[in-house]
Amino acid sequence: MNGELQPVDFALEMAYLSNQEFDSMTDIRRLIEETPKTDSENTVSASTLHEQLAYHQGRHDLCMEMAGMVLGQSQYDPTEVNLKSDSQNETMSAERAQKLLSHIRNERIIDNLVRRHEVKQAVRTVLDSRGFIEVDTPILGSAMVEYTTDNFVVHGNAGEFYLPQSPQVYKQALVINSFARYFQFARCFRDERFDEPERTDQLHEFTQIDIEFRCDSDTELRNFAEEIVTDLFAQFGKECPKPFPVIDHQECIERYGTDKPDLRQSEDELAFLWVVNFPQFIRNEQGEIVATHHPFQMPNIDDIADIKDRTFEIGSSTFDLVLNGVEIGGGDMRINNAAIQRAVFDVLGLNSSQFGLLLESLKDGKAPKHGGMAIGLDRITMAITDTPSIKDVTAFNL
């Protein structure tokens, strides 16, 4: 790239910015263009430009790192642009701040956040008593397809990093190589387009109780999870009828028209349900082959060839835990065989090089059987506190 940077009709672009809602996102790269080199003093090298294009984008930040450079070369005087006054912008900012502060000052919200803290402490106690080790895994990592294809991107000079959809590969590597029983309160990020915007139980950023351990079957895994959940609810005066009913995924769809049915007979009832035996593969709305949960779930197969030859016929060890019509958790047995894992990647069209950490852990053929599940801390807290909105059991998420 060899030229000079200057605004693209800067007055027009700044007018565009002034009309954006407070707390919205904008790509600063839309504000510049390159013109042919005319003066060596006014040129920007490709490496400098690349570094300056390392921009940051978030709900609360619009980082205009290159704006000074752009304005320095511009023929426009930004003081002449007719924008909203500083007092107007300050008022908008104040309105947002007042809304957030009003929320966290509310006694009901304070009580919910205290209860959330107590839930986390109870989870730690329950899992610690059963030999689980809490390990924090990295937040920033390389691009990896797990639950969706949409990742939150964090740009940096040395490359791109991504906020995790889950710590899936890390936790499997830990259980295969280090700890028989692992957990953490995992922060997860999913850049999903919610099908039902009016829903009150979804966030792009959320916390899950992440559990992984060595076990022999999905039944063993579900029984353990059921024990943990009932123990946790009991500590807060909530009785959970046991055992939780179990229904096959296909039967659930045929009987209720959904894989998340609400089986309550009364408003104050806790109606848990295991939905099991999801298909291993499905097609998404774009016609692409995807795994029902993630690429690491163990398929129910007699022969590895079934993965390719009977792709849409084979089931999986995948299950969901549903409470009152809301999915509060899910899990499965994990693939512990490198050949099976590669065959699944091939069907999904995934590049195995993304998953070197996992494949290296599996390559000697000695990886123990293991499985895991994630339970939504936010949704569990909603159920324990009888709170209808996820925003009322989290801070600063209005």
mmCIF file of C-alpha atoms in Angstrom:
data_model
loop_
_atom_site.group_PDB
_atom_site.id
_atom_site.type_symbol
_atom_site.label_atom_id
_atom_site.label_comp_id
_atom_site.label_asym_id
_atom_site.label_seq_id
_atom_site.Cartn_x
_atom_site.Cartn_y
_atom_site.Cartn_z
ATOM 1 C CA MET A 1 0.000 0.000 0.000
ATOM 2 C CA ASN A 2 1.576 3.306 -1.072
ATOM 3 C CA GLY A 3 -0.345 6.508 -0.645
ATOM 4 C CA GLU A 4 -1.684 8.982 1.817
ATOM 5 C CA LEU A 5 -4.625 8.628 4.170
ATOM 6 C CA GLN A 6 -7.396 11.180 4.143
ATOM 7 C CA PRO A 7 -11.027 11.289 5.236
ATOM 8 C CA VAL A 8 -13.836 10.032 3.042
ATOM 9 C CA ASP A 9 -15.949 13.206 3.071
ATOM 10 C CA PHE A 10 -15.160 13.687 6.731
ATOM 11 C CA ALA A 11 -18.027 16.058 7.452
ATOM 12 C CA LEU A 12 -20.494 13.483 6.156
ATOM 13 C CA GLU A 13 -18.884 10.672 8.111
ATOM 14 C CA MET A 14 -18.833 12.644 11.366
ATOM 15 C CA ALA A 15 -22.480 13.518 10.852
ATOM 16 C CA TYR A 16 -23.104 9.789 10.470
ATOM 17 C CA LEU A 17 -21.325 9.104 13.756
ATOM 18 C CA SER A 18 -23.219 11.825 15.575
ATOM 19 C CA ASN A 19 -26.505 10.107 14.771
ATOM 20 C CA GLN A 20 -25.478 6.723 16.143
ATOM 21 C CA GLU A 21 -27.012 5.586 19.397
ATOM 22 C CA PHE A 22 -24.890 5.859 22.503
ATOM 23 C CA ASP A 23 -23.078 2.628 23.281
ATOM 24 C CA SER A 24 -23.238 1.377 19.676
ATOM 25 C CA MET A 25 -20.425 -0.096 17.563
ATOM 26 C CA THR A 26 -18.711 1.460 14.557
ATOM 27 C CA ASP A 27 -15.774 0.291 12.430
ATOM 28 C CA ILE A 28 -13.291 3.154 12.293
ATOM 29 C CA ARG A 29 -11.971 1.864 8.963
ATOM 30 C CA ARG A 30 -15.000 3.325 7.193
ATOM 31 C CA LEU A 31 -13.578 6.810 7.842
ATOM 32 C CA ILE A 32 -10.464 6.606 5.666
ATOM 33 C CA GLU A 33 -9.373 5.992 2.112
ATOM 34 C CA GLU A 34 -5.999 5.889 0.349
ATOM 35 C CA THR A 35 -5.052 8.364 -2.359
ATOM 36 C CA PRO A 36 -2.025 8.138 -4.681
ATOM 37 C CA LYS A 37 1.300 9.068 -3.143
ATOM 38 C CA THR A 38 2.085 12.766 -3.751
ATOM 39 C CA ASP A 39 4.540 13.695 -1.043
ATOM 40 C CA SER A 40 6.932 11.431 0.854
ATOM 41 C CA GLU A 41 6.181 13.300 4.064
ATOM 42 C CA ASN A 42 2.482 12.490 3.794
ATOM 43 C CA THR A 43 2.745 8.751 3.138
ATOM 44 C CA VAL A 44 2.006 5.875 5.441
ATOM 45 C CA SER A 45 3.844 2.569 5.125
ATOM 46 C CA ALA A 46 1.921 -0.683 4.776
ATOM 47 C CA SER A 47 3.217 -1.890 8.142
ATOM 48 C CA THR A 48 2.160 1.324 9.877
ATOM 49 C CA LEU A 49 -1.250 1.156 8.255
ATOM 50 C CA HIS A 50 -1.657 -2.477 9.336
ATOM 51 C CA GLU A 51 -0.837 -1.526 12.903
ATOM 52 C CA GLN A 52 -3.198 1.398 12.873
ATOM 53 C CA LEU A 53 -5.957 -0.821 11.505
ATOM 54 C CA ALA A 54 -5.657 -2.904 14.650
ATOM 55 C CA TYR A 55 -8.791 -1.359 15.992
ATOM 56 C CA HIS A 56 -10.903 -2.261 18.940
ATOM 57 C CA GLN A 57 -14.634 -2.688 18.780
ATOM 58 C CA GLY A 58 -16.928 -3.278 21.739
ATOM 59 C CA ARG A 59 -20.217 -2.303 23.229
ATOM 60 C CA HIS A 60 -18.646 0.379 25.377
ATOM 61 C CA ASP A 61 -15.658 1.511 23.329
ATOM 62 C CA LEU A 62 -15.061 3.232 20.015
ATOM 63 C CA CYS A 63 -11.278 3.463 19.825
ATOM 64 C CA MET A 64 -10.285 5.921 17.088
ATOM 65 C CA GLU A 65 -6.552 5.213 17.086
ATOM 66 C CA MET A 66 -6.003 6.469 13.568
ATOM 67 C CA ALA A 67 -8.260 9.515 13.808
ATOM 68 C CA GLY A 68 -5.419 11.825 14.821
ATOM 69 C CA MET A 69 -3.333 10.717 11.867
ATOM 70 C CA VAL A 70 -6.272 11.135 9.498
ATOM 71 C CA LEU A 71 -7.201 14.581 10.785
ATOM 72 C CA GLY A 72 -3.573 15.673 10.719
ATOM 73 C CA GLN A 73 -3.530 15.251 6.939
ATOM 74 C CA SER A 74 -7.057 16.465 6.336
ATOM 75 C CA GLN A 75 -8.069 19.690 4.649
ATOM 76 C CA TYR A 76 -11.185 19.692 6.804
ATOM 77 C CA ASP A 77 -11.348 21.520 10.096
ATOM 78 C CA PRO A 78 -13.289 19.224 12.435
ATOM 79 C CA THR A 79 -14.273 22.207 14.575
ATOM 80 C CA GLU A 80 -16.399 23.407 11.647
ATOM 81 C CA VAL A 81 -18.441 20.199 11.486
ATOM 82 C CA ASN A 82 -21.924 20.717 12.879
ATOM 83 C CA LEU A 83 -22.243 17.958 15.466
ATOM 84 C CA LYS A 84 -24.324 17.566 18.572
ATOM 85 C CA SER A 85 -22.950 19.694 21.365
ATOM 86 C CA ASP A 86 -20.703 18.294 24.076
ATOM 87 C CA SER A 87 -23.473 18.891 26.578
ATOM 88 C CA GLN A 88 -25.830 16.728 24.503
ATOM 89 C CA ASN A 89 -23.301 13.905 24.330
ATOM 90 C CA GLU A 90 -22.633 14.180 28.047
ATOM 91 C CA THR A 91 -26.363 14.004 28.697
ATOM 92 C CA MET A 92 -26.645 10.829 26.629
ATOM 93 C CA SER A 93 -23.743 9.315 28.539
ATOM 94 C CA ALA A 94 -25.254 10.392 31.827
ATOM 95 C CA GLU A 95 -28.584 8.808 30.919
ATOM 96 C CA ARG A 96 -26.881 5.486 30.279
ATOM 97 C CA ALA A 97 -24.875 5.734 33.493
ATOM 98 C CA GLN A 98 -27.954 6.662 35.503
ATOM 99 C CA LYS A 99 -29.826 3.677 34.131
ATOM 100 C CA LEU A 100 -27.023 1.285 35.068
ATOM 101 C CA LEU A 101 -26.579 2.799 38.513
ATOM 102 C CA SER A 102 -30.307 2.743 39.186
ATOM 103 C CA HIS A 103 -30.319 -0.944 38.309
ATOM 104 C CA ILE A 104 -27.479 -1.962 40.642
ATOM 105 C CA ARG A 105 -28.904 0.187 43.471
ATOM 106 C CA ASN A 106 -32.227 -1.638 43.326
ATOM 107 C CA GLU A 107 -32.652 -3.792 46.439
ATOM 108 C CA ARG A 108 -34.082 -6.703 44.468
ATOM 109 C CA ILE A 109 -31.106 -6.681 42.094
ATOM 110 C CA ILE A 110 -28.692 -6.467 45.015
ATOM 111 C CA ASP A 111 -30.389 -9.464 46.633
ATOM 112 C CA ASN A 112 -30.152 -11.402 43.364
ATOM 113 C CA LEU A 113 -26.448 -10.651 42.987
ATOM 114 C CA VAL A 114 -25.822 -11.752 46.559
ATOM 115 C CA ARG A 115 -27.704 -14.964 45.853
ATOM 116 C CA ARG A 116 -25.662 -15.454 42.667
ATOM 117 C CA HIS A 117 -22.519 -15.198 44.779
ATOM 118 C CA GLU A 118 -23.954 -17.762 47.187
ATOM 119 C CA VAL A 119 -24.769 -20.104 44.293
ATOM 120 C CA LYS A 120 -21.175 -19.930 43.092
ATOM 121 C CA GLN A 121 -19.885 -20.645 46.580
ATOM 122 C CA ALA A 122 -22.263 -23.602 46.907
ATOM 123 C CA VAL A 123 -21.120 -25.001 43.543
ATOM 124 C CA ARG A 124 -17.502 -24.769 44.644
ATOM 125 C CA THR A 125 -18.290 -26.577 47.888
ATOM 126 C CA VAL A 126 -20.294 -29.329 46.171
ATOM 127 C CA LEU A 127 -17.674 -30.000 43.505
ATOM 128 C CA ASP A 128 -14.681 -29.663 45.819
ATOM 129 C CA SER A 129 -16.215 -32.300 48.106
ATOM 130 C CA ARG A 130 -16.316 -34.657 45.116
ATOM 131 C CA GLY A 131 -12.693 -34.219 44.144
ATOM 132 C CA PHE A 132 -13.013 -31.614 41.400
ATOM 133 C CA ILE A 133 -10.180 -29.149 40.772
ATOM 134 C CA GLU A 134 -11.006 -25.613 39.644
ATOM 135 C CA VAL A 135 -8.756 -24.540 36.756
ATOM 136 C CA ASP A 136 -9.067 -21.276 34.833
ATOM 137 C CA THR A 137 -8.358 -21.543 31.109
ATOM 138 C CA PRO A 138 -7.382 -18.686 28.740
ATOM 139 C CA ILE A 139 -9.976 -16.190 27.592
ATOM 140 C CA LEU A 140 -8.174 -15.123 24.412
ATOM 141 C CA GLY A 141 -7.373 -17.833 21.897
ATOM 142 C CA SER A 142 -7.198 -18.727 18.224
ATOM 143 C CA ALA A 143 -10.271 -19.070 16.023
ATOM 144 C CA MET A 144 -12.131 -22.308 16.655
ATOM 145 C CA VAL A 145 -15.532 -23.578 15.540
ATOM 146 C CA GLU A 146 -17.383 -24.961 18.552
ATOM 147 C CA TYR A 147 -21.028 -24.152 19.165
ATOM 148 C CA THR A 148 -21.532 -21.568 16.409
ATOM 149 C CA THR A 149 -19.466 -20.186 13.558
ATOM 150 C CA ASP A 150 -19.732 -16.651 14.931
ATOM 151 C CA ASN A 151 -16.804 -15.557 17.102
ATOM 152 C CA PHE A 152 -16.160 -12.242 18.795
ATOM 153 C CA VAL A 153 -12.896 -10.953 17.318
ATOM 154 C CA VAL A 154 -10.238 -9.033 19.255
ATOM 155 C CA HIS A 155 -7.682 -7.446 16.908
ATOM 156 C CA GLY A 156 -4.051 -6.934 17.838
ATOM 157 C CA ASN A 157 -0.804 -6.050 16.127
ATOM 158 C CA ALA A 158 0.484 -9.618 16.235
ATOM 159 C CA GLY A 159 -2.647 -11.165 14.782
ATOM 160 C CA GLU A 160 -6.229 -11.911 15.731
ATOM 161 C CA PHE A 161 -7.541 -13.436 18.919
ATOM 162 C CA TYR A 162 -11.044 -14.616 19.695
ATOM 163 C CA LEU A 163 -13.230 -14.644 22.773
ATOM 164 C CA PRO A 164 -14.165 -18.248 23.567
ATOM 165 C CA GLN A 165 -17.563 -19.786 22.914
ATOM 166 C CA SER A 166 -16.519 -22.310 25.571
ATOM 167 C CA PRO A 167 -13.239 -23.735 26.927
ATOM 168 C CA GLN A 168 -13.998 -27.045 25.185
ATOM 169 C CA VAL A 169 -10.554 -28.037 23.890
ATOM 170 C CA TYR A 170 -8.753 -26.768 26.981
ATOM 171 C CA LYS A 171 -10.898 -28.738 29.402
ATOM 172 C CA GLN A 172 -10.596 -31.944 27.396
ATOM 173 C CA ALA A 173 -6.819 -31.521 27.299
ATOM 174 C CA LEU A 174 -6.813 -31.083 31.079
ATOM 175 C CA VAL A 175 -8.911 -34.187 31.770
ATOM 176 C CA ILE A 176 -6.931 -36.326 29.315
ATOM 177 C CA ASN A 177 -3.508 -35.203 30.540
ATOM 178 C CA SER A 178 -3.750 -33.785 34.058
ATOM 179 C CA PHE A 179 -6.877 -33.972 36.209
ATOM 180 C CA ALA A 180 -9.516 -36.684 36.413
ATOM 181 C CA ARG A 181 -12.074 -34.068 37.502
ATOM 182 C CA TYR A 182 -12.112 -30.425 36.438
ATOM 183 C CA PHE A 183 -14.452 -27.444 36.713
ATOM 184 C CA GLN A 184 -14.482 -23.698 36.317
ATOM 185 C CA PHE A 185 -16.898 -20.794 36.074
ATOM 186 C CA ALA A 186 -16.269 -20.193 32.397
ATOM 187 C CA ARG A 187 -16.967 -16.880 30.733
ATOM 188 C CA CYS A 188 -18.365 -17.586 27.266
ATOM 189 C CA PHE A 189 -19.060 -15.324 24.306
ATOM 190 C CA ARG A 190 -21.299 -16.082 21.348
ATOM 191 C CA ASP A 191 -21.981 -13.611 18.559
ATOM 192 C CA GLU A 192 -25.335 -15.175 17.769
ATOM 193 C CA ARG A 193 -28.378 -13.634 16.119
ATOM 194 C CA PHE A 194 -31.101 -14.568 18.533
ATOM 195 C CA ASP A 195 -34.186 -15.915 16.771
ATOM 196 C CA GLU A 196 -36.470 -14.560 19.474
ATOM 197 C CA PRO A 197 -35.286 -11.039 20.418
ATOM 198 C CA GLU A 198 -37.973 -10.775 23.076
ATOM 199 C CA ARG A 199 -36.513 -13.658 25.067
ATOM 200 C CA THR A 200 -35.278 -12.686 28.524
ATOM 201 C CA ASP A 201 -32.847 -15.558 29.143
ATOM 202 C CA GLN A 202 -30.125 -14.842 26.570
ATOM 203 C CA LEU A 203 -26.924 -12.809 26.568
ATOM 204 C CA HIS A 204 -23.983 -12.644 24.190
ATOM 205 C CA GLU A 205 -21.697 -12.885 27.240
ATOM 206 C CA PHE A 206 -22.561 -15.378 29.954
ATOM 207 C CA THR A 207 -21.145 -17.674 32.640
ATOM 208 C CA GLN A 208 -21.419 -21.433 32.672
ATOM 209 C CA ILE A 209 -20.591 -23.977 35.358
ATOM 210 C CA ASP A 210 -18.176 -26.026 33.303
ATOM 211 C CA ILE A 211 -17.682 -29.643 34.421
ATOM 212 C CA GLU A 212 -15.489 -32.324 32.814
ATOM 213 C CA PHE A 213 -14.410 -35.676 34.218
ATOM 214 C CA ARG A 214 -13.410 -39.221 33.389
ATOM 215 C CA CYS A 215 -16.434 -41.510 33.157
ATOM 216 C CA ASP A 216 -17.662 -44.486 31.144
ATOM 217 C CA SER A 217 -21.060 -43.468 29.750
ATOM 218 C CA ASP A 218 -23.495 -40.643 29.194
ATOM 219 C CA THR A 219 -25.812 -42.292 31.744
ATOM 220 C CA GLU A 220 -23.102 -42.027 34.400
ATOM 221 C CA LEU A 221 -22.553 -38.427 33.394
ATOM 222 C CA ARG A 222 -26.247 -37.522 33.638
ATOM 223 C CA ASN A 223 -26.658 -39.284 36.989
ATOM 224 C CA PHE A 224 -23.764 -37.297 38.404
ATOM 225 C CA ALA A 225 -25.086 -34.017 37.010
ATOM 226 C CA GLU A 226 -28.546 -34.752 38.437
ATOM 227 C CA GLU A 227 -27.010 -35.321 41.857
ATOM 228 C CA ILE A 228 -25.126 -32.019 41.657
ATOM 229 C CA VAL A 229 -28.171 -30.027 40.521
ATOM 230 C CA THR A 230 -30.555 -31.438 43.145
ATOM 231 C CA ASP A 231 -27.961 -30.903 45.874
ATOM 232 C CA LEU A 232 -27.469 -27.302 44.768
ATOM 233 C CA PHE A 233 -31.188 -26.469 44.636
ATOM 234 C CA ALA A 234 -31.746 -28.122 48.029
ATOM 235 C CA GLN A 235 -29.257 -25.737 49.619
ATOM 236 C CA PHE A 236 -31.588 -22.898 48.631
ATOM 237 C CA GLY A 237 -34.791 -24.561 49.803
ATOM 238 C CA LYS A 238 -35.844 -25.855 46.382
ATOM 239 C CA GLU A 239 -36.872 -29.503 46.185
ATOM 240 C CA CYS A 240 -36.274 -31.258 42.865
ATOM 241 C CA PRO A 241 -38.310 -34.434 42.214
ATOM 242 C CA LYS A 242 -35.978 -37.332 41.407
ATOM 243 C CA PRO A 243 -35.171 -39.001 39.157
ATOM 244 C CA PHE A 244 -35.546 -36.518 36.327
ATOM 245 C CA PRO A 245 -37.622 -37.967 33.462
ATOM 246 C CA VAL A 246 -35.735 -38.897 30.291
ATOM 247 C CA ILE A 247 -37.045 -38.596 26.734
ATOM 248 C CA ASP A 248 -35.500 -39.345 23.348
ATOM 249 C CA HIS A 249 -34.910 -36.227 21.249
ATOM 250 C CA GLN A 250 -37.011 -37.390 18.300
ATOM 251 C CA GLU A 251 -39.893 -38.458 20.541
ATOM 252 C CA CYS A 252 -39.732 -35.099 22.304
ATOM 253 C CA ILE A 253 -40.077 -33.246 19.001
ATOM 254 C CA GLU A 254 -42.955 -35.456 17.873
ATOM 255 C CA ARG A 255 -44.834 -35.231 21.176
ATOM 256 C CA TYR A 256 -44.280 -31.591 22.158
ATOM 257 C CA GLY A 257 -43.157 -29.894 18.951
ATOM 258 C CA THR A 258 -39.987 -28.677 20.671
ATOM 259 C CA ASP A 259 -36.888 -30.092 22.335
ATOM 260 C CA LYS A 260 -37.433 -27.769 25.318
ATOM 261 C CA PRO A 261 -40.935 -28.550 26.599
ATOM 262 C CA ASP A 262 -42.344 -26.962 29.743
ATOM 263 C CA LEU A 263 -43.820 -29.844 31.760
ATOM 264 C CA ARG A 264 -44.998 -27.858 34.783
ATOM 265 C CA GLN A 265 -48.409 -28.592 36.215
ATOM 266 C CA SER A 266 -48.272 -25.459 38.388
ATOM 267 C CA GLU A 267 -46.342 -22.184 38.358
ATOM 268 C CA ASP A 268 -44.212 -22.967 41.422
ATOM 269 C CA GLU A 269 -43.148 -26.416 40.204
ATOM 270 C CA LEU A 270 -39.619 -27.330 39.104
ATOM 271 C CA ALA A 271 -40.052 -29.576 36.063
ATOM 272 C CA PHE A 272 -36.686 -30.999 35.011
ATOM 273 C CA LEU A 273 -36.274 -33.134 31.897
ATOM 274 C CA TRP A 274 -33.374 -34.908 30.216
ATOM 275 C CA VAL A 275 -33.587 -34.818 26.411
ATOM 276 C CA VAL A 276 -31.205 -37.473 25.062
ATOM 277 C CA ASN A 277 -29.913 -39.115 21.881
ATOM 278 C CA PHE A 278 -29.681 -36.067 19.668
ATOM 279 C CA PRO A 279 -28.570 -36.801 16.108
ATOM 280 C CA GLN A 280 -24.829 -36.512 15.591
ATOM 281 C CA PHE A 281 -25.178 -34.285 12.512
ATOM 282 C CA ILE A 282 -27.845 -31.986 11.093
ATOM 283 C CA ARG A 283 -28.023 -29.364 8.359
ATOM 284 C CA ASN A 284 -28.317 -25.751 9.414
ATOM 285 C CA GLU A 285 -30.414 -23.091 7.677
ATOM 286 C CA GLN A 286 -27.652 -22.539 5.131
ATOM 287 C CA GLY A 287 -27.610 -26.245 4.245
ATOM 288 C CA GLU A 288 -24.244 -26.844 5.898
ATOM 289 C CA ILE A 289 -23.536 -29.995 7.908
ATOM 290 C CA VAL A 290 -23.044 -29.164 11.591
ATOM 291 C CA ALA A 291 -22.813 -31.100 14.852
ATOM 292 C CA THR A 292 -25.838 -30.761 17.125
ATOM 293 C CA HIS A 293 -23.705 -29.528 20.050
ATOM 294 C CA HIS A 294 -20.075 -29.327 18.949
ATOM 295 C CA PRO A 295 -17.523 -31.275 16.880
ATOM 296 C CA PHE A 296 -16.203 -33.198 19.899
ATOM 297 C CA GLN A 297 -19.338 -35.128 20.914
ATOM 298 C CA MET A 298 -19.026 -38.920 20.725
ATOM 299 C CA PRO A 299 -21.209 -40.478 18.000
ATOM 300 C CA ASN A 300 -23.078 -43.727 18.591
ATOM 301 C CA ILE A 301 -21.422 -45.878 15.937
ATOM 302 C CA ASP A 302 -20.460 -49.510 15.385
ATOM 303 C CA ASP A 303 -17.862 -48.658 12.762
ATOM 304 C CA ILE A 304 -15.910 -45.506 11.980
ATOM 305 C CA ALA A 305 -17.140 -45.731 8.375
ATOM 306 C CA ASP A 306 -20.654 -44.919 9.638
ATOM 307 C CA ILE A 307 -19.589 -41.311 10.135
ATOM 308 C CA LYS A 308 -19.210 -40.823 6.400
ATOM 309 C CA ASP A 309 -21.614 -43.464 5.063
ATOM 310 C CA ARG A 310 -24.546 -42.914 7.461
ATOM 311 C CA THR A 311 -23.936 -39.278 8.370
ATOM 312 C CA PHE A 312 -27.545 -38.301 9.105
ATOM 313 C CA GLU A 313 -28.610 -41.652 10.541
ATOM 314 C CA ILE A 314 -26.274 -41.939 13.514
ATOM 315 C CA GLY A 315 -27.136 -40.710 16.972
ATOM 316 C CA SER A 316 -24.869 -39.238 19.607
ATOM 317 C CA SER A 317 -24.225 -39.217 23.334
ATOM 318 C CA THR A 318 -25.466 -35.632 23.457
ATOM 319 C CA PHE A 319 -28.117 -34.531 25.966
ATOM 320 C CA ASP A 320 -29.770 -31.357 27.238
ATOM 321 C CA LEU A 321 -31.136 -30.577 30.684
ATOM 322 C CA VAL A 322 -34.386 -28.627 30.455
ATOM 323 C CA LEU A 323 -36.073 -26.817 33.351
ATOM 324 C CA ASN A 324 -39.547 -25.344 32.910
ATOM 325 C CA GLY A 325 -39.139 -25.036 29.159
ATOM 326 C CA VAL A 326 -35.636 -23.525 29.301
ATOM 327 C CA GLU A 327 -32.414 -25.323 28.444
ATOM 328 C CA ILE A 328 -30.203 -24.816 31.497
ATOM 329 C CA GLY A 329 -27.426 -27.197 30.537
ATOM 330 C CA GLY A 330 -26.135 -29.753 28.129
ATOM 331 C CA GLY A 331 -23.352 -32.232 27.650
ATOM 332 C CA ASP A 332 -22.117 -35.446 26.136
ATOM 333 C CA MET A 333 -19.377 -38.033 26.139
ATOM 334 C CA ARG A 334 -16.332 -36.730 24.285
ATOM 335 C CA ILE A 335 -14.494 -38.347 21.412
ATOM 336 C CA ASN A 336 -11.339 -39.947 22.841
ATOM 337 C CA ASN A 337 -10.057 -41.495 19.603
ATOM 338 C CA ALA A 338 -8.008 -39.454 17.119
ATOM 339 C CA ALA A 339 -9.274 -41.347 14.043
ATOM 340 C CA ILE A 340 -12.919 -40.804 14.993
ATOM 341 C CA GLN A 341 -12.239 -37.143 15.731
ATOM 342 C CA ARG A 342 -10.582 -36.610 12.348
ATOM 343 C CA ALA A 343 -13.473 -38.374 10.598
ATOM 344 C CA VAL A 344 -15.932 -36.002 12.279
ATOM 345 C CA PHE A 345 -13.827 -32.992 11.275
ATOM 346 C CA ASP A 346 -13.826 -34.250 7.680
ATOM 347 C CA VAL A 347 -17.629 -34.506 7.549
ATOM 348 C CA LEU A 348 -17.934 -31.012 9.025
ATOM 349 C CA GLY A 349 -15.349 -29.601 6.632
ATOM 350 C CA LEU A 350 -13.130 -28.413 9.484
ATOM 351 C CA ASN A 351 -9.380 -27.974 9.262
ATOM 352 C CA SER A 352 -7.753 -30.303 11.793
ATOM 353 C CA SER A 353 -4.907 -27.826 12.288
ATOM 354 C CA GLN A 354 -7.276 -25.683 14.397
ATOM 355 C CA PHE A 355 -7.373 -28.440 16.979
ATOM 356 C CA GLY A 356 -3.726 -29.413 17.390
ATOM 357 C CA LEU A 357 -3.890 -29.305 21.184
ATOM 358 C CA LEU A 358 -6.678 -31.875 21.270
ATOM 359 C CA LEU A 359 -5.345 -34.140 18.513
ATOM 360 C CA GLU A 360 -1.911 -34.191 20.132
ATOM 361 C CA SER A 361 -3.588 -35.300 23.374
ATOM 362 C CA LEU A 362 -5.374 -38.114 21.531
ATOM 363 C CA LYS A 363 -2.589 -39.328 19.261
ATOM 364 C CA ASP A 364 -1.127 -42.086 21.485
ATOM 365 C CA GLY A 365 -4.504 -43.852 21.721
ATOM 366 C CA LYS A 366 -4.494 -43.857 25.521
ATOM 367 C CA ALA A 367 -6.913 -41.031 26.236
ATOM 368 C CA PRO A 368 -9.389 -42.094 28.944
ATOM 369 C CA LYS A 369 -13.114 -42.075 28.359
ATOM 370 C CA HIS A 370 -14.435 -38.749 29.509
ATOM 371 C CA GLY A 371 -17.423 -36.489 29.257
ATOM 372 C CA GLY A 372 -18.727 -33.246 30.547
ATOM 373 C CA MET A 373 -21.489 -30.728 30.677
ATOM 374 C CA ALA A 374 -22.061 -27.037 31.122
ATOM 375 C CA ILE A 375 -24.826 -25.583 33.281
ATOM 376 C CA GLY A 376 -25.788 -21.942 32.863
ATOM 377 C CA LEU A 377 -24.988 -20.105 36.087
ATOM 378 C CA ASP A 378 -27.208 -17.199 35.051
ATOM 379 C CA ARG A 379 -30.205 -19.430 34.308
ATOM 380 C CA ILE A 380 -29.711 -21.503 37.469
ATOM 381 C CA THR A 381 -29.697 -18.278 39.482
ATOM 382 C CA MET A 382 -32.876 -17.151 37.703
ATOM 383 C CA ALA A 383 -34.601 -20.379 38.774
ATOM 384 C CA ILE A 384 -33.373 -20.202 42.366
ATOM 385 C CA THR A 385 -34.386 -16.540 42.771
ATOM 386 C CA ASP A 386 -37.626 -16.817 40.754
ATOM 387 C CA THR A 387 -36.376 -14.045 38.479
ATOM 388 C CA PRO A 388 -37.828 -13.867 34.934
ATOM 389 C CA SER A 389 -35.037 -11.825 33.305
ATOM 390 C CA ILE A 390 -31.387 -12.826 33.003
ATOM 391 C CA LYS A 391 -30.437 -9.142 33.177
ATOM 392 C CA ASP A 392 -31.698 -9.050 36.753
ATOM 393 C CA VAL A 393 -29.225 -11.697 37.949
ATOM 394 C CA THR A 394 -26.209 -10.078 36.262
ATOM 395 C CA ALA A 395 -24.580 -6.672 36.658
ATOM 396 C CA PHE A 396 -24.309 -3.991 33.949
ATOM 397 C CA ASN A 397 -26.134 -5.956 31.255
ATOM 398 C CA LEU A 398 -29.034 -3.602 30.521
#
